Short mmCIF file of N, CA and C in Angstrom, two decimals:
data_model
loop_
_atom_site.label_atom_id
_atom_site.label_comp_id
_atom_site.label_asym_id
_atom_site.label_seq_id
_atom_site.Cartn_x
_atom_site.Cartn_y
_atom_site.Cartn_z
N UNK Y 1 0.84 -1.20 0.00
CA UNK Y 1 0.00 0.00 0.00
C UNK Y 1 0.87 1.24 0.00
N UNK Y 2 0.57 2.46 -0.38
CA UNK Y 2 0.77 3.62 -0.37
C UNK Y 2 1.59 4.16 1.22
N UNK Y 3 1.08 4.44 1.83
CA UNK Y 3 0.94 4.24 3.48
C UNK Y 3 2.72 3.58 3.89
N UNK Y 4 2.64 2.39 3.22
CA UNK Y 4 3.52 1.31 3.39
C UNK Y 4 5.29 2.15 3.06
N UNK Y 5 4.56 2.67 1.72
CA UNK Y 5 5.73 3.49 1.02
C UNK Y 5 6.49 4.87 1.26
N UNK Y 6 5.13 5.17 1.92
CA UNK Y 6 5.18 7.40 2.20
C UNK Y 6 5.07 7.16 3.99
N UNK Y 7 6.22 6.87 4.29
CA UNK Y 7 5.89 7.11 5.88
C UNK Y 7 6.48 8.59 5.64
N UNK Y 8 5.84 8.89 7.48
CA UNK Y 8 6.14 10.85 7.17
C UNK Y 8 7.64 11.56 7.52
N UNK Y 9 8.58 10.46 7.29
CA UNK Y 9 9.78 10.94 7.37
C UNK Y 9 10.66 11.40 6.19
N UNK Y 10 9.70 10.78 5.16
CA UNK Y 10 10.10 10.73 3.54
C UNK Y 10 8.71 11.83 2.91
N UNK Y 11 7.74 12.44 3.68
CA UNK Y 11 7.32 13.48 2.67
C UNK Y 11 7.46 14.77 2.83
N UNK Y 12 7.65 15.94 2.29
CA UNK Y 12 7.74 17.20 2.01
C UNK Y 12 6.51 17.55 1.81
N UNK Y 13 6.21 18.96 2.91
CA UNK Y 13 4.93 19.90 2.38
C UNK Y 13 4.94 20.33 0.83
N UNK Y 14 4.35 20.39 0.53
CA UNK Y 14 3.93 21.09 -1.13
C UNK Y 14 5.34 22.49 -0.49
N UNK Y 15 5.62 23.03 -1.54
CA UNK Y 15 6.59 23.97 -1.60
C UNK Y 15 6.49 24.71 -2.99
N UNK Y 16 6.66 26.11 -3.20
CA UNK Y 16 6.41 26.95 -4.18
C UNK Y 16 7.53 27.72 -3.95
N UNK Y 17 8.62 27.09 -3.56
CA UNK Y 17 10.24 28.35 -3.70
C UNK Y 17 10.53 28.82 -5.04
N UNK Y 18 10.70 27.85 -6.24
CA UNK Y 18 11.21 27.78 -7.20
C UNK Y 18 9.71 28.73 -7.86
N UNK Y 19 8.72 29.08 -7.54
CA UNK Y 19 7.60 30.18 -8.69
C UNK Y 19 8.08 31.45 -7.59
N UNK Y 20 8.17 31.08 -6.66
CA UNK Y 20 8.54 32.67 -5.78
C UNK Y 20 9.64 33.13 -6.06
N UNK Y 21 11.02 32.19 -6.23
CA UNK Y 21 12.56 32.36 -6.72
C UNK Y 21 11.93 33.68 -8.10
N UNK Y 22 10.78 32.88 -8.91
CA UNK Y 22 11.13 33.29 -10.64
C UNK Y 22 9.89 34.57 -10.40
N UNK Y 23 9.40 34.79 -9.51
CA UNK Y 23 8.29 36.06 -9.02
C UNK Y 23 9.01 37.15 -9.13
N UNK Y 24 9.95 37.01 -7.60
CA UNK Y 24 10.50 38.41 -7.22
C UNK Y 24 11.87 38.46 -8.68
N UNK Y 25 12.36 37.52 -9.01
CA UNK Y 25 13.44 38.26 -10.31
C UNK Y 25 12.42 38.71 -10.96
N UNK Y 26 11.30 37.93 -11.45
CA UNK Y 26 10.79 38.82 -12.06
C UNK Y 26 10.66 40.14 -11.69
N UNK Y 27 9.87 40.57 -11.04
CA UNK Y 27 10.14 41.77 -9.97
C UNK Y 27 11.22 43.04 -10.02
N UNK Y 28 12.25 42.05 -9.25
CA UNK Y 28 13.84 42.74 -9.51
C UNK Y 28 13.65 43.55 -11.22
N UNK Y 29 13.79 42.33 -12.18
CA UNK Y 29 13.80 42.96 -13.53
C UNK Y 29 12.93 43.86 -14.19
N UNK Y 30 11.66 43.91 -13.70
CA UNK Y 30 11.06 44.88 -14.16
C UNK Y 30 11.15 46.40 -13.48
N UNK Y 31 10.34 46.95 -13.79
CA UNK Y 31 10.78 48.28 -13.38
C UNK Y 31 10.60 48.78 -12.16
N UNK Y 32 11.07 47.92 -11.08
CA UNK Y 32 11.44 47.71 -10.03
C UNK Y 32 12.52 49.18 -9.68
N UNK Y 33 11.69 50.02 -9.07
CA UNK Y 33 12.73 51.10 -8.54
C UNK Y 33 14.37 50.41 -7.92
N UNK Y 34 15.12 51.00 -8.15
CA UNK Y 34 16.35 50.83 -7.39
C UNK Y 34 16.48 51.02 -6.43
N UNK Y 35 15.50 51.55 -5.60
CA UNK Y 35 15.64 51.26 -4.53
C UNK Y 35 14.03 51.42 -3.83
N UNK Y 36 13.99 49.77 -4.16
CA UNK Y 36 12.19 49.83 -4.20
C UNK Y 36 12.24 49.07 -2.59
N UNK Y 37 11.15 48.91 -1.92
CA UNK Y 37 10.80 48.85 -0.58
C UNK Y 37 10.43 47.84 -0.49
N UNK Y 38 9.99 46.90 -1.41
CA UNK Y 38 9.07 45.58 -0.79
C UNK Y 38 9.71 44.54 0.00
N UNK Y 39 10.83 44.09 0.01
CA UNK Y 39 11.75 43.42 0.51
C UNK Y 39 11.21 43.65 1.45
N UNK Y 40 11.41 45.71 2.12
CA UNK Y 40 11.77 46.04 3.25
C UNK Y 40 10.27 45.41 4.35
N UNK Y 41 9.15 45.82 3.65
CA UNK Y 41 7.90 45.80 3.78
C UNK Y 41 7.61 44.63 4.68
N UNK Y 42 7.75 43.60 3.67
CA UNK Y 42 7.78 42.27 3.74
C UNK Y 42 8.89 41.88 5.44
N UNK Y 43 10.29 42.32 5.53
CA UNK Y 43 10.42 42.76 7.16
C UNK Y 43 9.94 42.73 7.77
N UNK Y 44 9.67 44.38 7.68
CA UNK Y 44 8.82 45.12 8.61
C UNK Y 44 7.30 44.23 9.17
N UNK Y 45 6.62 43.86 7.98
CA UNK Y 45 5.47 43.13 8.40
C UNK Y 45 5.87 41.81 9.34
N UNK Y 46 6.33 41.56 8.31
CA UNK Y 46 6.79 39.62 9.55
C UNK Y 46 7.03 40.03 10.76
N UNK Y 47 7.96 41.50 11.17
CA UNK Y 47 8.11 41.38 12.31
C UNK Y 47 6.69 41.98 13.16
N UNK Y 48 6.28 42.59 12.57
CA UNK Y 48 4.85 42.97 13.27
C UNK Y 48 4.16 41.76 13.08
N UNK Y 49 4.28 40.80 13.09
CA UNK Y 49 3.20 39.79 12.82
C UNK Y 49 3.67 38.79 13.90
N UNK Y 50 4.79 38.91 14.37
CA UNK Y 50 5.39 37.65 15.40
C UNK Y 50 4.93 37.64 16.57
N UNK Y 51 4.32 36.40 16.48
CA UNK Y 51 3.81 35.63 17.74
C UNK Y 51 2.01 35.98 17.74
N UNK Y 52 2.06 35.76 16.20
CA UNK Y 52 0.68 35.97 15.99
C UNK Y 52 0.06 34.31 14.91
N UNK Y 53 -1.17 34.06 14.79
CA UNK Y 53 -1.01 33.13 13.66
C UNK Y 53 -0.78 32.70 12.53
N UNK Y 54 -0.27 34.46 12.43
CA UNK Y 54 0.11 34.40 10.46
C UNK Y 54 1.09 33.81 10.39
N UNK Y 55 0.89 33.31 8.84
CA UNK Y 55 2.95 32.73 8.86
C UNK Y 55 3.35 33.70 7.65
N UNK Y 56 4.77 33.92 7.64
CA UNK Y 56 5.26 34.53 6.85
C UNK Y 56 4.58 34.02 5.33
N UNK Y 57 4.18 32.80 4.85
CA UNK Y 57 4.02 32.39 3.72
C UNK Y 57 2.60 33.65 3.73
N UNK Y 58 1.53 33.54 4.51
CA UNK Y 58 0.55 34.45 4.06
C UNK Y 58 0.86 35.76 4.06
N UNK Y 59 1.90 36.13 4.84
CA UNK Y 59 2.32 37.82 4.24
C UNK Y 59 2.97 37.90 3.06
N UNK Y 60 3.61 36.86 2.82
CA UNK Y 60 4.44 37.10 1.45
C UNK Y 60 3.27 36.89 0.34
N UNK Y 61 2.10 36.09 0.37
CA UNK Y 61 0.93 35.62 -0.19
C UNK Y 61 0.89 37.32 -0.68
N UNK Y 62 -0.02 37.73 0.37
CA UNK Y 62 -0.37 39.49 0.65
C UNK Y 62 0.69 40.37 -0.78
N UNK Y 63 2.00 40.31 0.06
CA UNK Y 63 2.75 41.50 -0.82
C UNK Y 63 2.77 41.06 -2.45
N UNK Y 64 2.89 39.44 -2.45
CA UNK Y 64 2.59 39.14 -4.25
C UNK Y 64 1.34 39.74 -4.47
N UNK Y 65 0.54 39.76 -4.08
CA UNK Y 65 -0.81 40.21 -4.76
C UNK Y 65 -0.62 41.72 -4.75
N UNK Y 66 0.20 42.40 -4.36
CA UNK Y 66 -0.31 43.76 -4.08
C UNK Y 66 1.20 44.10 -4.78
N UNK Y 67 2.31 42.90 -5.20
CA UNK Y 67 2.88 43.72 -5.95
C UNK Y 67 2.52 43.66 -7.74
N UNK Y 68 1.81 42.91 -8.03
CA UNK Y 68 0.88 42.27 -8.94
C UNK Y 68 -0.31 43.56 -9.13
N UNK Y 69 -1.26 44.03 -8.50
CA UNK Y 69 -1.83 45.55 -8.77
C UNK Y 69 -1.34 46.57 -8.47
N UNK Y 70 -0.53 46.72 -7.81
CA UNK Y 70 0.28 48.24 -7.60
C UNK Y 70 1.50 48.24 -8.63
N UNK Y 71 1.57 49.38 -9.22
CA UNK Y 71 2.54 49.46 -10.28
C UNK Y 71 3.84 49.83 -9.60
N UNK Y 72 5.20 49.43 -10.12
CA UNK Y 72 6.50 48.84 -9.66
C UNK Y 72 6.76 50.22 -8.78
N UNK Y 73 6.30 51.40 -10.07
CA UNK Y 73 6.71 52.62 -9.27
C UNK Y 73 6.28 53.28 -8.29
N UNK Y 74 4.91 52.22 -7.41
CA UNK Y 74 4.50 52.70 -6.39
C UNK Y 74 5.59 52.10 -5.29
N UNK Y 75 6.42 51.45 -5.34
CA UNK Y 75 7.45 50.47 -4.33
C UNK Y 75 8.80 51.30 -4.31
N UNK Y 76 8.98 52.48 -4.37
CA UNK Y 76 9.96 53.36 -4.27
C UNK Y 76 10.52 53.60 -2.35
N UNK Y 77 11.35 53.38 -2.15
CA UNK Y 77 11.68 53.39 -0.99
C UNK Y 77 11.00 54.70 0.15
N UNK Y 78 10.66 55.79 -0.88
CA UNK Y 78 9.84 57.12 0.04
C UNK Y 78 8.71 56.29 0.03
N UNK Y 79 8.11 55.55 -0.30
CA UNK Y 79 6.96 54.96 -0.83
C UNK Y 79 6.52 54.00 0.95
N UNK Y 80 7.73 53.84 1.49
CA UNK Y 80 7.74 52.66 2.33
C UNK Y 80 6.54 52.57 3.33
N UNK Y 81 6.22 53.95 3.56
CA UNK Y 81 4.68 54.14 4.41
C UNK Y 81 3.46 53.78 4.12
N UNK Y 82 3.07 54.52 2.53
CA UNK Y 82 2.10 53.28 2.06
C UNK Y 82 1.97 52.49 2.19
N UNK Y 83 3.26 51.64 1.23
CA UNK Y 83 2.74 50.25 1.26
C UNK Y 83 2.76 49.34 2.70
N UNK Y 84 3.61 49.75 3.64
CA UNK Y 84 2.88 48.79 4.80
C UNK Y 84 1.66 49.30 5.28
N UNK Y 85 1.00 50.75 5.18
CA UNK Y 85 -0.21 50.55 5.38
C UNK Y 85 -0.88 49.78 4.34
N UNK Y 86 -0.74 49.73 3.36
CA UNK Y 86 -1.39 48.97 1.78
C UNK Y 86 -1.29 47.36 2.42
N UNK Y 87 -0.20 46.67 2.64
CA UNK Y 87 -0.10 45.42 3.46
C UNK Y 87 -1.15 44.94 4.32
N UNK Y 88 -1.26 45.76 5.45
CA UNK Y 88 -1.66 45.46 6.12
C UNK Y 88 -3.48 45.95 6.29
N UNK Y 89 -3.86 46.90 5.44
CA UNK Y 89 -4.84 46.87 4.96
C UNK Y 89 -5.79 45.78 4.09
N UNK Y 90 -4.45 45.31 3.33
CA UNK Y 90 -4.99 44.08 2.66
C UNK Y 90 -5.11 42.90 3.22
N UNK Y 91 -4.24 42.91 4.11
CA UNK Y 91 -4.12 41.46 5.30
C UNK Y 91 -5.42 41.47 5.60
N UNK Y 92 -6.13 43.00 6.44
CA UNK Y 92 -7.31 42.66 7.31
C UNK Y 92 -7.98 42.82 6.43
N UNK Y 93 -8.44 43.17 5.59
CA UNK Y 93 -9.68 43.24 4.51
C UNK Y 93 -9.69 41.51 4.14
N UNK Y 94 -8.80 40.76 3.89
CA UNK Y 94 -8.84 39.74 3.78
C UNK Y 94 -9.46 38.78 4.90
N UNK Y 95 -8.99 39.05 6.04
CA UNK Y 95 -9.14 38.10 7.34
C UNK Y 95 -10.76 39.15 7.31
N UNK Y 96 -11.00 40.02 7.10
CA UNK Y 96 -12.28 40.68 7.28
C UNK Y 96 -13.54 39.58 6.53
N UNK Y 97 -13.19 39.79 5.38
CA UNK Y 97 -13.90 38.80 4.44
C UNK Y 97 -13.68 37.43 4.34
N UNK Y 98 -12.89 37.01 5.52
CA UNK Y 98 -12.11 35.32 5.59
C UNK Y 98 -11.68 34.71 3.83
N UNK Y 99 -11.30 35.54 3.17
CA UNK Y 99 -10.98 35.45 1.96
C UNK Y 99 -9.31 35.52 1.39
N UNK Y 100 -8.21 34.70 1.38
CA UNK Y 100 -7.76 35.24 1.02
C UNK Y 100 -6.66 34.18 0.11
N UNK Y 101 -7.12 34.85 -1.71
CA UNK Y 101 -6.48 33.69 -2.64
C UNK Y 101 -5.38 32.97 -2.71
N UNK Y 102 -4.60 32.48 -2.81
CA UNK Y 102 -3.58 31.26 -3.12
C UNK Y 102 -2.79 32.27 -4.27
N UNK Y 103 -1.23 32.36 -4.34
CA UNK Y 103 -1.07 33.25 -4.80
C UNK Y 103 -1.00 32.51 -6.37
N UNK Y 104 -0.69 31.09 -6.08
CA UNK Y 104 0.00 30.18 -7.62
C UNK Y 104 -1.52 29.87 -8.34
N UNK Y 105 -2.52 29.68 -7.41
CA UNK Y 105 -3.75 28.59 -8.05
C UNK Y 105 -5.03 29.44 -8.98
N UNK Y 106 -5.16 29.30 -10.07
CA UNK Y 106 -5.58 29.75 -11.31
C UNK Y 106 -5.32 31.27 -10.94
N UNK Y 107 -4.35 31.86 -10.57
CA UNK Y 107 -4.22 33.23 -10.83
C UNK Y 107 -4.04 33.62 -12.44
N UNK Y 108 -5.27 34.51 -12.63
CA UNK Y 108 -4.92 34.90 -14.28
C UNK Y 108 -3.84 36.21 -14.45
N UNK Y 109 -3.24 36.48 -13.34
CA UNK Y 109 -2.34 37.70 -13.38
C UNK Y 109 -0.71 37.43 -13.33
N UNK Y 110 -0.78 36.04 -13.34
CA UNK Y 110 0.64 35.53 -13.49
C UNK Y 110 1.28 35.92 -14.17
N UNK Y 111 3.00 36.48 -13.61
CA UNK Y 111 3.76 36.73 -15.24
C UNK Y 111 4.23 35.82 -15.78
N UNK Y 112 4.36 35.73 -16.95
CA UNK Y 112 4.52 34.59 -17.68
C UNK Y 112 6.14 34.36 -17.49
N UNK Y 113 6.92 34.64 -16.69
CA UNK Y 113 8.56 34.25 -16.03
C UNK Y 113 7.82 33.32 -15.09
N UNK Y 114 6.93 33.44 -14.24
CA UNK Y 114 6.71 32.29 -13.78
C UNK Y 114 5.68 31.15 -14.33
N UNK Y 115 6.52 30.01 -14.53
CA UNK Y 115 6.09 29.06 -15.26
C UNK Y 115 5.65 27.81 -14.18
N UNK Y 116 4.35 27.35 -14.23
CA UNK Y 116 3.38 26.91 -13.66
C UNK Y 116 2.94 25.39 -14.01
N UNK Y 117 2.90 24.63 -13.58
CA UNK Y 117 1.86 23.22 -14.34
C UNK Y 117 0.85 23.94 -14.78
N UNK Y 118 0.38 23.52 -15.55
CA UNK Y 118 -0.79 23.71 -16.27
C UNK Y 118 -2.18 23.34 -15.67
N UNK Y 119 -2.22 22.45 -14.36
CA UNK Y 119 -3.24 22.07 -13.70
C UNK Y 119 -3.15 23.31 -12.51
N UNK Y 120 -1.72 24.25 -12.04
CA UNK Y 120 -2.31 25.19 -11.11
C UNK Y 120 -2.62 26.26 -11.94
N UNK Y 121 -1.84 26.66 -13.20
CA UNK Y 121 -2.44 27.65 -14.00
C UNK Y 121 -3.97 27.60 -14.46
N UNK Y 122 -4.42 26.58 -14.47
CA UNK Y 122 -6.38 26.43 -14.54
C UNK Y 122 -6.97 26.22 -13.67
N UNK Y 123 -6.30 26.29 -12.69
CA UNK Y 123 -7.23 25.55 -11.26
C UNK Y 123 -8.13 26.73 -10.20
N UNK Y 124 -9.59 26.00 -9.80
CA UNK Y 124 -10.02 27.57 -9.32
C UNK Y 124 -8.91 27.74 -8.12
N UNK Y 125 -9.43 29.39 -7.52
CA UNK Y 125 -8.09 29.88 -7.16
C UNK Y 125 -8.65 28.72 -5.57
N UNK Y 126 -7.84 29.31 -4.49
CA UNK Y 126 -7.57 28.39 -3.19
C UNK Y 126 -7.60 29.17 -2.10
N UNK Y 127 -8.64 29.40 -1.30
CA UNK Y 127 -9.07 30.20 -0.39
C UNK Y 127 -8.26 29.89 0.98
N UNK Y 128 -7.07 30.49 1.47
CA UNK Y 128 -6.04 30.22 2.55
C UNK Y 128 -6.50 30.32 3.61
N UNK Y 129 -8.22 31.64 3.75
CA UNK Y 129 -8.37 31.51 4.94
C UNK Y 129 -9.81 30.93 4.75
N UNK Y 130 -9.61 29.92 4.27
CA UNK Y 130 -11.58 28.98 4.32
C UNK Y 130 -11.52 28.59 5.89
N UNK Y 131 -10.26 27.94 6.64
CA UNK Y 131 -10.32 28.03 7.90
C UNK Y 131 -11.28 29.18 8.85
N UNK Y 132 -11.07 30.27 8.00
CA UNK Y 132 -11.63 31.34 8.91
C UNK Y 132 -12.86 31.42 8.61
N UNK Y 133 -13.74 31.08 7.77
CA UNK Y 133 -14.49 31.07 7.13
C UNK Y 133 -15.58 29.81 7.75
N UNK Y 134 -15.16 28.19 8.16
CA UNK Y 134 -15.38 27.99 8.93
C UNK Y 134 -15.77 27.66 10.46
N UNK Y 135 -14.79 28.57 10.91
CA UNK Y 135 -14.56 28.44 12.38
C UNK Y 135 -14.58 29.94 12.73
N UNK Y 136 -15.93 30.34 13.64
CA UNK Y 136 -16.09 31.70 14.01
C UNK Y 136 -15.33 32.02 15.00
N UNK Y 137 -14.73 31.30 15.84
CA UNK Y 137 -13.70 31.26 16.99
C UNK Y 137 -12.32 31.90 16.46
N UNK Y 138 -12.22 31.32 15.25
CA UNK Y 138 -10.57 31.39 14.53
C UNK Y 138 -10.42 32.46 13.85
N UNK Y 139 -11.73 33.07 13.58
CA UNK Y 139 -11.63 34.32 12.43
C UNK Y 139 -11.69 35.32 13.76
N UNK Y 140 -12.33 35.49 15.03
CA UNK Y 140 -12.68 36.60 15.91
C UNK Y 140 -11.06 36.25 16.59
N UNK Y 141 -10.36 34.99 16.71
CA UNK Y 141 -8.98 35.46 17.14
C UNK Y 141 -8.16 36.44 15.72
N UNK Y 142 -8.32 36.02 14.74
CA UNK Y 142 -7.36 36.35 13.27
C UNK Y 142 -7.84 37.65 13.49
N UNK Y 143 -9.25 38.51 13.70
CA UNK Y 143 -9.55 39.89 13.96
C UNK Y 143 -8.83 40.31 15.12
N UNK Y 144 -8.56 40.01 15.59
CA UNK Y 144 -7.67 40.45 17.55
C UNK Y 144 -6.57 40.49 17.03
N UNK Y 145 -6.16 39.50 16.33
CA UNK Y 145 -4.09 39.61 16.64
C UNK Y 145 -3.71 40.74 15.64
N UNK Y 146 -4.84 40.84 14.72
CA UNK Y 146 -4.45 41.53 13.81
C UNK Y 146 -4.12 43.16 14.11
N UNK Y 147 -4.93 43.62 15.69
CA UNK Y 147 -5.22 44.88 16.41
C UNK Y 147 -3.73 45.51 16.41
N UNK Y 148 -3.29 44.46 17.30
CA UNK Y 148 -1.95 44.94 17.80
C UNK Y 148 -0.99 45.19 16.73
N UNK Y 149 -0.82 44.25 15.75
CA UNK Y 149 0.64 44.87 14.58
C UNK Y 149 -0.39 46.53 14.17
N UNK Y 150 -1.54 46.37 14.17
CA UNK Y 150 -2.18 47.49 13.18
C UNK Y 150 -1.84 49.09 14.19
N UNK Y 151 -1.90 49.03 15.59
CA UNK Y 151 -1.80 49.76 16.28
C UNK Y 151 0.05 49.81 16.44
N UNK Y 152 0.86 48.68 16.46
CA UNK Y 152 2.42 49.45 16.34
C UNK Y 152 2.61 50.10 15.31
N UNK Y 153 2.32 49.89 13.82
CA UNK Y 153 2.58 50.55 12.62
C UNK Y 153 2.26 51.76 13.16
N UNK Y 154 0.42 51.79 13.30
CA UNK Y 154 -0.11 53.28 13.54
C UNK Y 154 1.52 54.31 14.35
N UNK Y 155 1.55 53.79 15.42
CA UNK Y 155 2.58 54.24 16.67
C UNK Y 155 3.97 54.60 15.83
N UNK Y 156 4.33 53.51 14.93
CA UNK Y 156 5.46 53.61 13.67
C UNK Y 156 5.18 55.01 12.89
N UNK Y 157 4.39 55.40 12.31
CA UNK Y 157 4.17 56.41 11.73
C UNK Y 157 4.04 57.40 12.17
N UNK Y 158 3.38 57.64 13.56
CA UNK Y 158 3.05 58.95 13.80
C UNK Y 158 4.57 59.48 15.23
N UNK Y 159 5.26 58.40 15.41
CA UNK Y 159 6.28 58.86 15.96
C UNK Y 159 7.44 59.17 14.10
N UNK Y 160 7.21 59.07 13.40
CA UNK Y 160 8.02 59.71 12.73
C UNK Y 160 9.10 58.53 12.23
N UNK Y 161 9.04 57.10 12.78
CA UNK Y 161 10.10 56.29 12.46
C UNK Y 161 10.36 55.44 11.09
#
């Protein structure tokens, strides 16, 4: 049997390094300010997010999508205030609506540098927080933790840092 063959010392989670590797060059290569912020963003957020239930994979989820509608030249390093409010706006609008897509699974906004099976390039997209969506307990914690990073940023900005 199957079972017999795949004990769990021999399997690997699904992994998407190698479309994220060919994302951000993409990224890099396009008209990616020289000294564009998302990297920084992407930081900044994780660390506002620690010791909360997000994992870095759903913030990085977040900044692909938002570097995907925001144009390259909104990611300019003066820029850096926006977009973590833009981040983290989108985080909770997401956990708001317990909605929030899969960045690989039938996205029609893919750049074509990243090259895809053809079953995730057609596939409907993949709702990350259907968890929240089920479980009213899990979405009213995902609304709470979310308070506190939203209130250090706030504190981040208006002290000037």
């Amino acid at each position: 049997s199957s079972e017999d063959i795949f004990t769990p010392s021999t399997m690997w989670p699904e992994s998407y390094a190698v479309a994220e590797a060919a994302f951000f060059r993409h990224v890099a290569r396009q008209e990616a300010p020289h000294n564009s912020c998302h990297l920084e963003c992407l930081q900044v957020c994780a660390h506002m997010l620690v010791g909360t239930t997000f994992s870095t994979y759903t913030l990085k989820t977040v900044v692909m999508h938002l570097l995907t509608i925001l144009p390259m030249s909104h990611w300019h390093r003066r820029d850096l205030v926006p977009r973590l409010q833009d981040i983290m706006g989108y985080l909770r609008r997401c956990v708001e609506n317990k909605h929030l897509d899969h960045y690989y699974f039938g996205n029609g906004n893919m750049p074509d540098e990243v090259v895809l099976p053809l079953a995730l390039r057609t596939a409907e997209p993949l709702n990350l927080f259907q968890h929240l969506a089920q479980d009213p307990d899990a979405h009213a914690e995902a609304l709470r933790e979310l308070m506190d990073p939203q209130d250090r940023l706030m504190r981040l900005l208006l002290s000037g840092h």
